[in-house]
mmCIF file of C-alpha atoms in Angstrom:
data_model
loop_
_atom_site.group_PDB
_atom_site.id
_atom_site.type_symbol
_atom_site.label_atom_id
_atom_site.label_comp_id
_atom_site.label_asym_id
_atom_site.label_seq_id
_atom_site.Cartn_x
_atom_site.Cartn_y
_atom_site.Cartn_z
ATOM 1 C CA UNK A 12 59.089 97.739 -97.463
ATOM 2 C CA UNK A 13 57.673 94.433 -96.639
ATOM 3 C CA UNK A 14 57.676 92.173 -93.847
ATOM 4 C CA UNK A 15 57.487 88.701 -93.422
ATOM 5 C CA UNK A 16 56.878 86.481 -90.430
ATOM 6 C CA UNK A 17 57.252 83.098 -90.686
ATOM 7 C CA UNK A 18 55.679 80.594 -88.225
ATOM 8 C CA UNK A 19 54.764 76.443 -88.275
ATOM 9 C CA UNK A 20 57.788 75.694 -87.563
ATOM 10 C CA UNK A 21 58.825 72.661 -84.236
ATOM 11 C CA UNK A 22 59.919 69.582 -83.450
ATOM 12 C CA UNK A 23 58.844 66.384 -85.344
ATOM 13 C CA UNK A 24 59.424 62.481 -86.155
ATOM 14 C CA UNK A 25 61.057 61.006 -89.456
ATOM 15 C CA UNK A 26 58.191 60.735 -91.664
ATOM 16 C CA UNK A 27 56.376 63.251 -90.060
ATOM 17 C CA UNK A 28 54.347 66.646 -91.612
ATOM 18 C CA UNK A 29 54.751 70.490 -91.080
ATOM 19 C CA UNK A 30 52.569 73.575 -92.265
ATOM 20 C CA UNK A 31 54.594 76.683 -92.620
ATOM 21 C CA UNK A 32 52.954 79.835 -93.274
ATOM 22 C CA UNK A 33 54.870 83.192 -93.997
ATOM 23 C CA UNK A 34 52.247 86.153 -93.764
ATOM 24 C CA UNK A 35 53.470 89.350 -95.522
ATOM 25 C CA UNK A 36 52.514 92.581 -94.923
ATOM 26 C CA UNK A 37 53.452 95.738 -97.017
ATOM 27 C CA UNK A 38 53.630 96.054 -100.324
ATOM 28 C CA UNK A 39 51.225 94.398 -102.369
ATOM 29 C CA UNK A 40 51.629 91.117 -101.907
ATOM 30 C CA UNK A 41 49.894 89.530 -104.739
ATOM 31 C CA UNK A 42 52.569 91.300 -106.963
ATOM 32 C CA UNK A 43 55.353 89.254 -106.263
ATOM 33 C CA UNK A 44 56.555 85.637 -106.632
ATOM 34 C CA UNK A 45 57.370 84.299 -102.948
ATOM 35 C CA UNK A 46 59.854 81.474 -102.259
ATOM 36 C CA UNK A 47 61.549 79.416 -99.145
ATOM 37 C CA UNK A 48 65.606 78.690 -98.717
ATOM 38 C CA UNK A 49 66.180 76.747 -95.645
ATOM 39 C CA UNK A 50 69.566 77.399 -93.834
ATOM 40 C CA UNK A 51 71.204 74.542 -91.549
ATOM 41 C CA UNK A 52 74.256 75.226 -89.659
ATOM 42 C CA UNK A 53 77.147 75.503 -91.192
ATOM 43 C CA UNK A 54 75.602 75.339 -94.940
ATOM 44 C CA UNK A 55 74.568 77.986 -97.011
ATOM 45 C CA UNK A 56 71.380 79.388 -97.504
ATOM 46 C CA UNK A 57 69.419 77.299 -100.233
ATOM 47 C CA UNK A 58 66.494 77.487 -102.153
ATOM 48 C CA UNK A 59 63.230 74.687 -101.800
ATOM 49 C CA UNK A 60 60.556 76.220 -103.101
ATOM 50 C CA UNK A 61 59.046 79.010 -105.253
ATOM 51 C CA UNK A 62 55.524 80.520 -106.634
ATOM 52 C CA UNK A 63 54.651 82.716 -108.740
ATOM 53 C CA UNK A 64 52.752 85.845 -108.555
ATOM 54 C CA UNK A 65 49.431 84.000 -109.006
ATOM 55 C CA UNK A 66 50.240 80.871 -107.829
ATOM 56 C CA UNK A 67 49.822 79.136 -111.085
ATOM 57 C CA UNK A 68 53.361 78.125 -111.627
ATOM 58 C CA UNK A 69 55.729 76.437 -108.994
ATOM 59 C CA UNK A 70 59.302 75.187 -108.804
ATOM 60 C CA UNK A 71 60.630 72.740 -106.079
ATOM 61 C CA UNK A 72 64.352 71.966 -105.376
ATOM 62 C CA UNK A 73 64.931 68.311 -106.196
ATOM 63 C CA UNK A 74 65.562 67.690 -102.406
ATOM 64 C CA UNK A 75 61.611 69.089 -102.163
ATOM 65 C CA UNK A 76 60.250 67.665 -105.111
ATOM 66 C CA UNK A 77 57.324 64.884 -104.024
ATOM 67 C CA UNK A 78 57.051 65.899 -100.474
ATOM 68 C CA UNK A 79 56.572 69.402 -99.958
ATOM 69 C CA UNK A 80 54.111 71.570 -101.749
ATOM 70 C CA UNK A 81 53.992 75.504 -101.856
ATOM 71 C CA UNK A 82 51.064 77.616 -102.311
ATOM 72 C CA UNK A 83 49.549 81.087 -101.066
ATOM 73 C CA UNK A 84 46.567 82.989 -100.911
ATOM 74 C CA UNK A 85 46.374 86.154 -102.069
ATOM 75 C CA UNK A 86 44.036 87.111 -99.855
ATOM 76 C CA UNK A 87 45.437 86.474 -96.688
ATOM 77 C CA UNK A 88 48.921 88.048 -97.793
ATOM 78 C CA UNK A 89 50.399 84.501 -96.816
ATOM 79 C CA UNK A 90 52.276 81.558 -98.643
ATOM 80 C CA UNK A 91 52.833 77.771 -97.408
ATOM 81 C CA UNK A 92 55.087 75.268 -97.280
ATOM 82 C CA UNK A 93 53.449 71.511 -96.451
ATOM 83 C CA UNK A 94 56.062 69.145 -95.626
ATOM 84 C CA UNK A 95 55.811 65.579 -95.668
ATOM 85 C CA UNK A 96 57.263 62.837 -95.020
ATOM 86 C CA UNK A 97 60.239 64.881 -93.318
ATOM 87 C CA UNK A 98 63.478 63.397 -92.999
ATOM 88 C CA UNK A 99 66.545 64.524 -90.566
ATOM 89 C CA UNK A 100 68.317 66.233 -93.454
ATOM 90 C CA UNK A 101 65.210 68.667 -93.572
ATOM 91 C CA UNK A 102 66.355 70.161 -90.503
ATOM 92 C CA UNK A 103 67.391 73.710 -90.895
ATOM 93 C CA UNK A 104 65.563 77.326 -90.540
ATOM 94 C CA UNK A 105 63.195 77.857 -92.971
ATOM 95 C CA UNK A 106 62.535 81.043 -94.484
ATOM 96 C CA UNK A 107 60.767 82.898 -97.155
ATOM 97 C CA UNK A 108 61.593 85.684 -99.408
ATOM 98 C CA UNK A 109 60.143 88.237 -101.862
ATOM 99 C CA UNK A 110 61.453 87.783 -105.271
ATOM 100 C CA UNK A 111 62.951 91.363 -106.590
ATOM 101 C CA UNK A 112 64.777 89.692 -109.497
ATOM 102 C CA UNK A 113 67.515 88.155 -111.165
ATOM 103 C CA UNK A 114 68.325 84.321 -110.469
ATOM 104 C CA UNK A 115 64.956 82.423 -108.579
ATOM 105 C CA UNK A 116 66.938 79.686 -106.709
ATOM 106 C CA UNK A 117 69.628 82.636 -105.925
ATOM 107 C CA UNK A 118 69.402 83.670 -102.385
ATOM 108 C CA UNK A 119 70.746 87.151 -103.916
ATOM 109 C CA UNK A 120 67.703 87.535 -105.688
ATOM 110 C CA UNK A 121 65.839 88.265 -102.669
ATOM 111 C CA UNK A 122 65.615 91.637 -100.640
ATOM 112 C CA UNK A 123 62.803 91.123 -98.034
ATOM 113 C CA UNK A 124 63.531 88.112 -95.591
ATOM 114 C CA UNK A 125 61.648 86.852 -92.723
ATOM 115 C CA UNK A 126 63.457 85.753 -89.307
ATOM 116 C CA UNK A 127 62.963 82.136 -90.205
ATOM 117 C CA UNK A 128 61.204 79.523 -88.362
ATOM 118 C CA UNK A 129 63.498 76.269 -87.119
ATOM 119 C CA UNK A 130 62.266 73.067 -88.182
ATOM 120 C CA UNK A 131 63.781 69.943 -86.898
ATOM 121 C CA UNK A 132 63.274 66.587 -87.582
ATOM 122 C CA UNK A 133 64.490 63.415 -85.199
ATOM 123 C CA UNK A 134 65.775 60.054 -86.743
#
């Protein structure tokens, strides 16, 4: 089992910045590659971000790419997700998932989720 809790998460400006962290405990976390989906109502889950096991490779959604940047550290059993220069269509929960195989960008993929933190952004 793992568990994930995300936090960072609020209430900001167009063209504003947020730090979301996602601490895992569990399994080893190092082992795995971590990503984020973001969910806004009504939509489907979707992916924005992924790292790999070491953090040495990334992928970004091309709605992400430019303004948000993932990373972890192994050592604190917690990944990241900087956002800048947020826009309204950012808003949505955020959350982040262990990677247990299959398709990355595929929610499906994924069978430890945190609760998600909300994030919206005003126009």
């Amino acid at each position: 089992q793992v568990q994930l809790v995300e936090s960072g998460g609020g209430l900001v400006q167009a063209g504003g910045s947020l730090r979301l962290s996602c601490a895992a405990s569990g399994r080893t976390f190092s082992n795995y590659r971590m990503t984020w989906f973001r969910q806004a109502p009504g939509k489907e889950r979707e992916f924005v971000a992924t790292i790999s096991w070491s953090g040495g490779r990334t992928d970004y959604a091309d709605s992400a790419k430019g303004r948000f940047t993932i990373s972890r550290d192994n050592n604190k059993n917690t990944v990241y997700l900087q956002m800048n220069s947020l826009k309204p269509e950012d808003t949505a929960a955020y959350f982040c998932a262990v990677y247990t195989g299959l398709v990355v960008a595929d929610a499906r993929s994924y069978a430890y989720w945190g609760q998600g933190t909300q994030v919206t952004v005003s126009s």
